[in-house]
Tab-separated table of C-alpha atoms and ligand atoms in Angstrom:
chain	number	residue	atom	x	y	z
A	1	MET	CA	69.604	36.321	70.330
A	2	THR	CA	70.175	36.232	66.598
A	3	ARG	CA	67.013	36.355	64.532
A	4	PRO	CA	66.032	33.201	62.671
A	5	THR	CA	67.449	32.864	59.192
A	6	ARG	CA	64.939	33.460	56.411
A	7	VAL	CA	65.039	31.796	53.017
A	8	ASP	CA	65.850	35.119	51.402
A	9	ASP	CA	68.932	35.456	53.634
A	10	LEU	CA	70.407	32.366	51.975
A	11	PRO	CA	72.414	32.490	48.750
A	12	ILE	CA	69.344	31.102	46.961
A	13	ARG	CA	68.692	31.491	43.189
A	14	ASP	CA	67.342	34.969	42.457
A	15	GLU	CA	64.153	33.716	40.818
A	16	LEU	CA	63.178	31.818	43.994
A	17	ARG	CA	63.433	34.883	46.252
A	18	GLY	CA	60.089	35.933	47.706
A	19	GLN	CA	58.269	32.937	46.179
A	20	HIS	CA	55.701	30.861	48.056
A	21	ALA	CA	55.755	27.059	48.265
A	22	TYR	CA	52.823	25.004	46.901
A	23	GLY	CA	50.402	25.076	49.779
A	24	ALA	CA	47.012	23.437	49.694
A	25	PRO	CA	46.170	23.566	53.439
A	26	GLN	CA	46.268	20.100	55.057
A	27	LEU	CA	43.703	20.768	57.807
A	28	ASP	CA	42.195	18.083	59.991
A	29	VAL	CA	38.468	18.710	59.461
A	30	PRO	CA	35.602	16.212	59.049
A	31	VAL	CA	34.962	16.836	55.342
A	32	ARG	CA	38.106	17.364	53.245
A	33	LEU	CA	37.202	18.242	49.691
A	34	ASN	CA	40.162	20.413	48.684
A	35	THR	CA	42.793	18.356	46.870
A	36	ASN	CA	40.745	16.211	44.475
A	37	GLU	CA	41.705	12.948	46.090
A	38	ASN	CA	39.534	9.892	45.683
A	39	PRO	CA	37.439	9.630	48.886
A	40	HIS	CA	37.374	5.818	48.804
A	41	PRO	CA	40.159	4.039	50.672
A	42	LEU	CA	41.716	1.231	48.660
A	43	PRO	CA	39.680	-2.010	48.799
A	44	GLU	CA	40.936	-4.534	51.362
A	45	ALA	CA	41.775	-7.117	48.705
A	46	LEU	CA	44.106	-4.609	47.084
A	47	VAL	CA	45.647	-3.637	50.429
A	48	ALA	CA	46.441	-7.318	50.981
A	49	ARG	CA	47.883	-7.665	47.478
A	50	ILE	CA	50.105	-4.617	48.049
A	51	ALA	CA	51.401	-6.205	51.255
A	52	GLU	CA	52.210	-9.384	49.316
A	53	ARG	CA	53.960	-7.591	46.472
A	54	VAL	CA	55.855	-5.275	48.818
A	55	THR	CA	56.992	-8.216	50.946
A	56	GLU	CA	58.384	-9.802	47.820
A	57	ALA	CA	60.081	-6.540	46.875
A	58	ALA	CA	61.486	-6.174	50.393
A	59	ARG	CA	63.434	-9.397	49.959
A	60	GLY	CA	65.320	-7.733	47.129
A	61	LEU	CA	65.844	-4.311	48.691
A	62	ASN	CA	69.598	-4.904	48.949
A	63	ARG	CA	69.592	-4.388	45.173
A	64	TYR	CA	68.732	-1.252	43.215
A	65	PRO	CA	65.303	-1.329	41.556
A	66	ASP	CA	64.697	-1.979	37.859
A	67	ARG	CA	66.004	1.337	36.588
A	68	ASP	CA	63.698	1.377	33.595
A	69	ALA	CA	60.626	-0.050	35.384
A	70	VAL	CA	59.949	-2.345	32.448
A	71	GLU	CA	57.225	-4.503	34.015
A	72	LEU	CA	55.396	-1.455	35.339
A	73	ARG	CA	55.601	0.392	32.016
A	74	THR	CA	54.320	-2.715	30.250
A	75	ARG	CA	51.281	-2.880	32.553
A	76	LEU	CA	50.674	0.870	32.224
A	77	ALA	CA	50.840	0.542	28.418
A	78	GLU	CA	48.243	-2.242	28.625
A	79	TYR	CA	46.030	-0.040	30.749
A	80	LEU	CA	46.327	2.869	28.318
A	81	SER	CA	45.653	0.574	25.357
A	82	ARG	CA	42.239	-0.275	26.815
A	83	GLY	CA	40.982	2.964	25.279
A	84	GLY	CA	41.358	1.397	21.830
A	85	VAL	CA	44.596	3.127	20.771
A	86	PRO	CA	47.485	0.675	21.141
A	87	ILE	CA	50.286	2.132	23.274
A	88	ALA	CA	53.656	0.342	23.494
A	89	PRO	CA	55.747	0.081	26.680
A	90	ALA	CA	58.494	2.098	24.942
A	91	GLN	CA	56.028	4.993	24.693
A	92	VAL	CA	55.420	5.019	28.438
A	93	TRP	CA	57.525	6.541	31.186
A	94	ALA	CA	56.800	6.538	34.931
A	95	ALA	CA	58.053	8.560	37.895
A	96	ASN	CA	57.130	9.581	41.443
A	97	GLY	CA	53.885	11.331	40.604
A	98	SER	CA	53.123	13.116	37.366
A	99	ASN	CA	54.750	16.115	39.029
A	100	GLU	CA	58.103	14.344	38.707
A	101	VAL	CA	57.279	13.397	35.115
A	102	ILE	CA	56.639	17.085	34.410
A	103	GLN	CA	59.859	18.033	36.175
A	104	GLN	CA	61.833	15.607	34.026
A	105	LEU	CA	60.143	16.955	30.895
A	106	LEU	CA	61.158	20.491	31.866
A	107	GLN	CA	64.689	19.390	32.731
A	108	ALA	CA	65.019	17.957	29.236
A	109	PHE	CA	62.989	20.440	27.178
A	110	GLY	CA	62.925	23.586	29.322
A	111	GLY	CA	65.625	25.035	31.551
A	112	PRO	CA	67.581	28.296	31.658
A	113	GLY	CA	67.029	30.493	28.632
A	114	ARG	CA	63.888	28.606	27.689
A	115	LEU	CA	60.211	29.485	28.025
A	116	ALA	CA	57.140	27.472	29.043
A	117	LEU	CA	53.610	28.712	28.391
A	118	GLY	CA	50.329	27.571	29.923
A	119	PHE	CA	46.779	28.878	29.861
A	120	ASP	CA	45.774	30.136	33.293
A	121	PRO	CA	43.841	29.482	35.401
A	122	SER	CA	45.273	25.996	35.280
A	123	TYR	CA	47.290	23.620	37.454
A	124	SER	CA	49.639	25.869	39.408
A	125	MET	CA	52.390	23.225	39.505
A	126	HIS	CA	53.078	23.699	35.787
A	127	ALA	CA	54.338	27.204	36.565
A	128	LEU	CA	56.025	26.199	39.832
A	129	ILE	CA	57.947	23.285	38.319
A	130	SER	CA	58.936	25.506	35.400
A	131	ARG	CA	60.398	28.015	37.811
A	132	GLY	CA	62.093	25.254	39.814
A	133	THR	CA	63.874	24.042	36.683
A	134	GLY	CA	64.955	27.542	35.695
A	135	THR	CA	62.406	27.718	32.879
A	136	ALA	CA	60.721	31.080	32.349
A	137	TRP	CA	56.911	30.936	32.602
A	138	LEU	CA	54.302	32.809	30.670
A	139	SER	CA	50.593	32.744	31.357
A	140	GLY	CA	48.560	32.540	28.147
A	141	PRO	CA	44.960	33.655	27.628
A	142	ARG	CA	41.633	31.946	28.277
A	143	ARG	CA	38.091	33.073	27.529
A	144	ALA	CA	35.827	34.353	30.321
A	145	ASP	CA	34.137	30.908	30.387
A	146	PHE	CA	37.626	29.396	30.972
A	147	THR	CA	37.840	27.625	27.599
A	148	VAL	CA	40.982	27.985	25.469
A	149	ASP	CA	40.517	30.547	22.711
A	150	VAL	CA	42.320	29.081	19.683
A	151	GLU	CA	42.839	32.427	17.943
A	152	ALA	CA	44.256	34.048	21.067
A	153	ALA	CA	46.415	30.958	21.707
A	154	ARG	CA	47.782	31.097	18.143
A	155	ALA	CA	48.684	34.744	18.580
A	156	ALA	CA	50.407	34.094	21.937
A	157	LEU	CA	52.391	31.160	20.532
A	158	ALA	CA	53.478	33.110	17.457
A	159	GLU	CA	54.530	36.065	19.576
A	160	HIS	CA	56.360	34.280	22.416
A	161	ARG	CA	57.559	31.049	20.715
A	162	PRO	CA	57.663	28.941	23.917
A	163	HIS	CA	59.795	25.788	24.080
A	164	VAL	CA	57.194	23.938	26.145
A	165	VAL	CA	53.404	24.407	26.065
A	166	PHE	CA	51.107	23.091	28.787
A	167	LEU	CA	47.470	22.159	28.312
A	168	CYS	CA	45.380	20.524	31.014
A	169	SER	CA	42.373	18.416	30.027
A	170	PRO	CA	40.119	18.226	31.988
A	171	ASN	CA	41.463	21.495	33.302
A	172	ASN	CA	42.240	21.985	36.974
A	173	PRO	CA	40.720	24.052	38.629
A	174	THR	CA	37.878	24.708	36.203
A	175	GLY	CA	37.029	21.087	35.346
A	176	THR	CA	36.266	21.303	31.643
A	177	ALA	CA	37.952	19.057	29.060
A	178	ILE	CA	39.556	20.579	25.966
A	179	GLU	CA	38.177	19.598	22.555
A	180	PRO	CA	40.641	17.495	20.501
A	181	GLU	CA	40.361	20.078	17.680
A	182	THR	CA	41.602	22.756	20.079
A	183	VAL	CA	44.536	20.604	21.192
A	184	LEU	CA	45.405	19.969	17.554
A	185	ALA	CA	45.227	23.652	16.682
A	186	VAL	CA	47.503	24.522	19.625
A	187	TYR	CA	49.908	21.740	18.649
A	188	GLU	CA	50.096	22.932	15.034
A	189	ALA	CA	50.600	26.532	16.104
A	190	ALA	CA	53.315	25.516	18.591
A	191	GLN	CA	55.110	23.541	15.866
A	192	ALA	CA	54.883	26.451	13.438
A	193	ALA	CA	56.262	28.828	16.059
A	194	ARG	CA	59.285	26.855	17.222
A	195	PRO	CA	58.677	23.698	17.172
A	196	SER	CA	57.948	23.085	20.846
A	197	LEU	CA	56.949	20.245	23.144
A	198	VAL	CA	53.210	20.240	23.878
A	199	VAL	CA	52.313	18.569	27.176
A	200	VAL	CA	48.690	17.674	27.854
A	201	ASP	CA	48.076	16.944	31.532
A	202	GLU	CA	45.326	14.318	31.651
A	203	ALA	CA	45.360	13.753	35.429
A	204	TYR	CA	41.542	13.609	35.477
A	205	VAL	CA	40.770	12.038	32.121
A	206	GLU	CA	39.157	8.919	33.611
A	207	PHE	CA	36.399	11.178	34.973
A	208	SER	CA	35.763	12.806	31.605
A	209	HIS	CA	32.693	12.552	29.402
A	210	GLY	CA	34.929	12.374	26.355
A	211	ARG	CA	37.843	10.245	25.242
A	212	SER	CA	41.529	10.544	26.040
A	213	LEU	CA	43.729	12.397	23.574
A	214	LEU	CA	45.999	9.342	23.191
A	215	GLU	CA	44.807	8.917	19.615
A	216	LEU	CA	46.523	12.201	18.724
A	217	LEU	CA	49.988	10.820	19.554
A	218	ASP	CA	50.480	8.966	16.287
A	219	GLY	CA	52.669	11.059	13.992
A	220	ARG	CA	53.140	13.843	16.573
A	221	PRO	CA	56.522	13.260	18.240
A	222	ASN	CA	56.341	16.564	20.148
A	223	LEU	CA	53.075	15.700	21.887
A	224	VAL	CA	53.137	14.286	25.426
A	225	ILE	CA	50.196	13.093	27.506
A	226	THR	CA	50.733	12.844	31.253
A	227	ARG	CA	48.631	10.694	33.577
A	228	THR	CA	48.633	9.813	37.262
A	229	MET	CA	47.471	7.144	39.682
A	230	SER	CA	46.763	9.898	42.247
A	231	LYS	CA	43.160	10.560	41.221
A	232	ALA	CA	41.208	7.848	39.368
A	233	PHE	CA	43.228	5.044	40.949
A	234	GLY	CA	42.694	6.553	44.386
A	235	ALA	CA	46.380	6.270	45.189
A	236	ALA	CA	47.670	9.800	45.801
A	237	GLY	CA	49.902	8.483	48.578
A	238	LEU	CA	51.593	6.057	46.198
A	239	ARG	CA	53.244	8.803	44.110
A	240	LEU	CA	53.017	7.275	40.680
A	241	GLY	CA	52.626	9.338	37.548
A	242	TYR	CA	53.353	8.440	33.954
A	243	LEU	CA	53.264	9.662	30.397
A	244	ALA	CA	52.616	8.432	26.896
A	245	ALA	CA	54.555	9.907	23.996
A	246	ASP	CA	56.847	9.032	21.141
A	247	PRO	CA	59.591	6.611	22.323
A	248	ALA	CA	62.145	9.350	21.529
A	249	VAL	CA	60.633	11.533	24.269
A	250	VAL	CA	61.151	8.674	26.730
A	251	GLU	CA	64.768	8.351	25.557
A	252	ALA	CA	65.240	12.065	26.149
A	253	LEU	CA	64.041	11.710	29.739
A	254	LEU	CA	66.632	9.000	30.391
A	255	LEU	CA	69.199	11.788	30.011
A	256	VAL	CA	67.886	13.735	33.007
A	257	ARG	CA	66.162	11.315	35.375
A	258	LEU	CA	68.036	10.292	38.495
A	259	PRO	CA	69.171	6.674	38.215
A	260	TYR	CA	66.841	4.336	40.141
A	261	HIS	CA	64.365	7.167	40.733
A	262	LEU	CA	61.415	4.801	41.149
A	263	SER	CA	61.874	2.563	44.200
A	264	SER	CA	61.149	-1.166	44.118
A	265	VAL	CA	58.467	-0.568	46.757
A	266	THR	CA	56.735	2.008	44.569
A	267	GLN	CA	56.926	-0.224	41.517
A	268	ALA	CA	55.539	-3.192	43.462
A	269	THR	CA	52.683	-1.134	44.892
A	270	ALA	CA	51.738	0.335	41.533
A	271	LEU	CA	51.752	-3.133	39.949
A	272	ALA	CA	49.418	-4.385	42.676
A	273	ALA	CA	47.058	-1.445	42.087
A	274	LEU	CA	47.000	-2.120	38.354
A	275	GLU	CA	45.830	-5.675	39.071
A	276	HIS	CA	42.718	-4.071	40.604
A	277	THR	CA	42.016	-1.602	37.833
A	278	ASP	CA	38.413	-2.712	37.315
A	279	THR	CA	37.434	-2.232	40.958
A	280	LEU	CA	39.127	1.164	41.066
A	281	LEU	CA	37.456	2.320	37.859
A	282	GLY	CA	34.154	1.242	39.416
A	283	TYR	CA	34.684	3.949	42.044
A	284	VAL	CA	35.296	6.408	39.225
A	285	GLU	CA	31.816	5.666	37.826
A	286	GLN	CA	30.265	6.319	41.261
A	287	LEU	CA	32.182	9.574	41.572
A	288	LYS	CA	31.031	10.711	38.130
A	289	ALA	CA	27.417	10.153	39.126
A	290	GLU	CA	28.003	12.049	42.381
A	291	ARG	CA	29.674	14.879	40.462
A	292	ASP	CA	26.670	15.286	38.215
A	293	ARG	CA	24.356	15.213	41.252
A	294	VAL	CA	26.382	17.876	43.112
A	295	ALA	CA	26.627	20.062	39.984
A	296	ALA	CA	22.850	19.933	39.542
A	297	ALA	CA	22.279	20.680	43.227
A	298	LEU	CA	24.620	23.694	43.132
A	299	ALA	CA	22.895	25.009	40.020
A	300	ALA	CA	19.523	24.529	41.716
A	301	LEU	CA	20.813	26.733	44.543
A	302	GLY	CA	21.352	29.478	41.967
A	303	LEU	CA	25.117	29.146	41.839
A	304	GLU	CA	27.189	29.229	38.670
A	305	VAL	CA	28.797	25.884	37.907
A	306	VAL	CA	31.576	25.402	35.349
A	307	PRO	CA	30.836	22.211	33.328
A	308	SER	CA	33.029	19.491	34.836
A	309	ASP	CA	34.695	16.443	33.263
A	310	ALA	CA	36.678	15.878	36.451
A	311	ASN	CA	36.150	14.790	40.070
A	312	PHE	CA	35.762	18.384	41.221
A	313	ILE	CA	33.592	21.371	40.448
A	314	GLN	CA	34.417	25.054	40.143
A	315	PHE	CA	31.471	27.009	41.515
A	316	GLY	CA	30.578	30.601	42.332
A	317	ARG	CA	30.331	33.322	42.158
A	318	PHE	CA	30.875	34.850	45.528
A	319	ALA	CA	31.300	38.511	46.350
A	320	ASP	CA	34.101	37.329	48.636
A	321	ALA	CA	35.343	33.808	47.884
A	322	ASP	CA	37.701	33.869	50.861
A	323	ALA	CA	34.823	34.648	53.235
A	324	ALA	CA	32.735	31.880	51.643
A	325	TRP	CA	35.686	29.479	52.046
A	326	ARG	CA	35.865	30.341	55.753
A	327	THR	CA	32.127	29.964	56.283
A	328	LEU	CA	32.322	26.449	54.825
A	329	LEU	CA	35.373	25.659	56.950
A	330	ASP	CA	33.524	26.784	60.099
A	331	GLN	CA	31.060	24.010	59.301
A	332	GLY	CA	33.801	21.449	58.950
A	333	VAL	CA	33.961	21.488	55.149
A	334	LEU	CA	37.315	22.232	53.527
A	335	VAL	CA	37.186	23.296	49.853
A	336	ARG	CA	39.794	25.024	47.700
A	337	ASP	CA	40.261	28.706	47.111
A	338	ASN	CA	42.532	28.932	44.092
A	339	GLY	CA	42.659	32.679	44.276
A	340	LEU	CA	40.322	32.983	41.293
A	341	PRO	CA	38.130	35.938	42.302
A	342	GLY	CA	34.577	34.851	43.048
A	343	TRP	CA	35.137	31.122	42.613
A	344	LEU	CA	35.775	28.088	44.813
A	345	ARG	CA	36.520	24.486	43.881
A	346	VAL	CA	35.085	21.427	45.594
A	347	SER	CA	36.345	17.869	45.159
A	348	ILE	CA	33.701	15.170	44.894
A	349	GLY	CA	33.636	13.037	48.021
A	350	THR	CA	31.435	10.243	49.264
A	351	GLU	CA	27.667	10.759	49.119
A	352	ALA	CA	27.646	11.738	52.826
A	353	GLU	CA	30.527	14.203	52.376
A	354	ASN	CA	28.839	15.778	49.370
A	355	ASP	CA	25.577	16.122	51.323
A	356	ALA	CA	27.472	17.828	54.167
A	357	PHE	CA	29.050	20.166	51.623
A	358	LEU	CA	25.713	21.004	49.981
A	359	ALA	CA	24.117	21.666	53.377
A	360	ALA	CA	27.006	23.995	54.268
A	361	VAL	CA	26.777	25.816	50.939
A	362	LYS	CA	23.146	26.688	51.649
A	363	SER	CA	24.277	28.800	54.594
A	364	VAL	CA	27.041	30.497	52.594
A	365	ASP	CA	24.445	31.362	50.034
A	366	VAL	CA	22.698	33.700	52.424
A	367	VAL	CA	25.844	35.445	53.578
A	368	THR	CA	27.926	36.039	50.531
A	369	LYS	CA	26.402	34.973	47.226
A	370	LYS	CA	25.809	37.888	44.954
A	371	GLU	CA	24.700	38.219	41.340
A	372	GLN	CA	27.621	39.633	39.429
A	373	GLN	CA	26.203	39.596	35.909
B	401	PLP	C1	46.420	16.211	41.029
B	401	PLP	C2	47.029	16.610	39.739
B	401	PLP	C3	48.161	15.958	39.283
B	401	PLP	C4	48.736	14.855	40.098
B	401	PLP	O1	50.050	14.978	40.342
B	401	PLP	P1	50.772	13.716	40.976
B	401	PLP	O2	52.163	14.215	41.126
B	401	PLP	O3	50.650	12.607	39.976
B	401	PLP	O4	50.097	13.394	42.266
B	401	PLP	C5	48.679	16.293	38.057
B	401	PLP	N1	48.081	17.232	37.300
B	401	PLP	C6	46.985	17.863	37.699
B	401	PLP	C7	46.334	18.852	36.808
B	401	PLP	C8	46.440	17.583	38.947
B	401	PLP	O5	45.365	18.240	39.362
């Protein structure tokens, strides 16, 4: 029998050889707190409204969808403008998850011969999508407390002159938001070095203590803020991400997006969800309260907790994070091991899920927690 073909046997691009696919485990356990989803199913009224809107869309499925998703972008602009900074539909672009938005940004502003820089630990997809678009990736520095060190960032930008810079606020996996002054300093340094496109991933901003960075867009055409309906809107299965930027950035993306990339069904579903924004943001308030409760409980157990503006918490430290991860899993609680030595990340679930997690952590405590100061 011939042996099965491996990926590396194929005439695949050299930079993809030996790489691993994005792989948060999708395990069927009672308490799943590993991918920062919203634990609340969509409210029944919204489910019914989606069915209505999708039925309507189905009647027109013989036609291609609105290529430029004008109605959806108008509603998203209205949603963004709620923060007090008016955002026009022409400043908004939507795609199948913010991951696709990021891919389109890299197709237009990165690519072969170009460099993207992010500050790790951060969202691993920034590096993976860079690689997938042929963009070189460089990991920039962070302080030991995981905040972005402006001086070190300035030095890295001046030295490497990246074409695209990624920031993530609140940062995944560590949870902390970046101060607007820091974003501004990085933006200025990136402009002085190249100029380059600065992308701020605000996937979790609705959970933040502070404000969105949307107010920084005015007068900064190379600044992009990405958002998603996967987290605060509790609609990870919908696949709807979007950005706000100068209208010229949106025009640039029209050059690389696939025509009709956003199906009529997706557009209809997202529009239905946006009609229920207030209910969905109500869940966000509950989750924020739960986050603060879980953070306090973890600290009371003697664990280190990174201050969180998101719907997850980075906690530690463990002598062996992998062993701690397994001990929790044995008790039916799935959290995330991002490979950051000593640390684990837990998504905030329902009150009952969080209680199950905290009860499980107490047992880990005994086995593996160790002072590392
Ligand atoms: C979850 C997450 C996203 C969401 O990506 P989608 O493609 O919109 O589901 C984006 N950025 C960060 C930092 C995330 O953690």
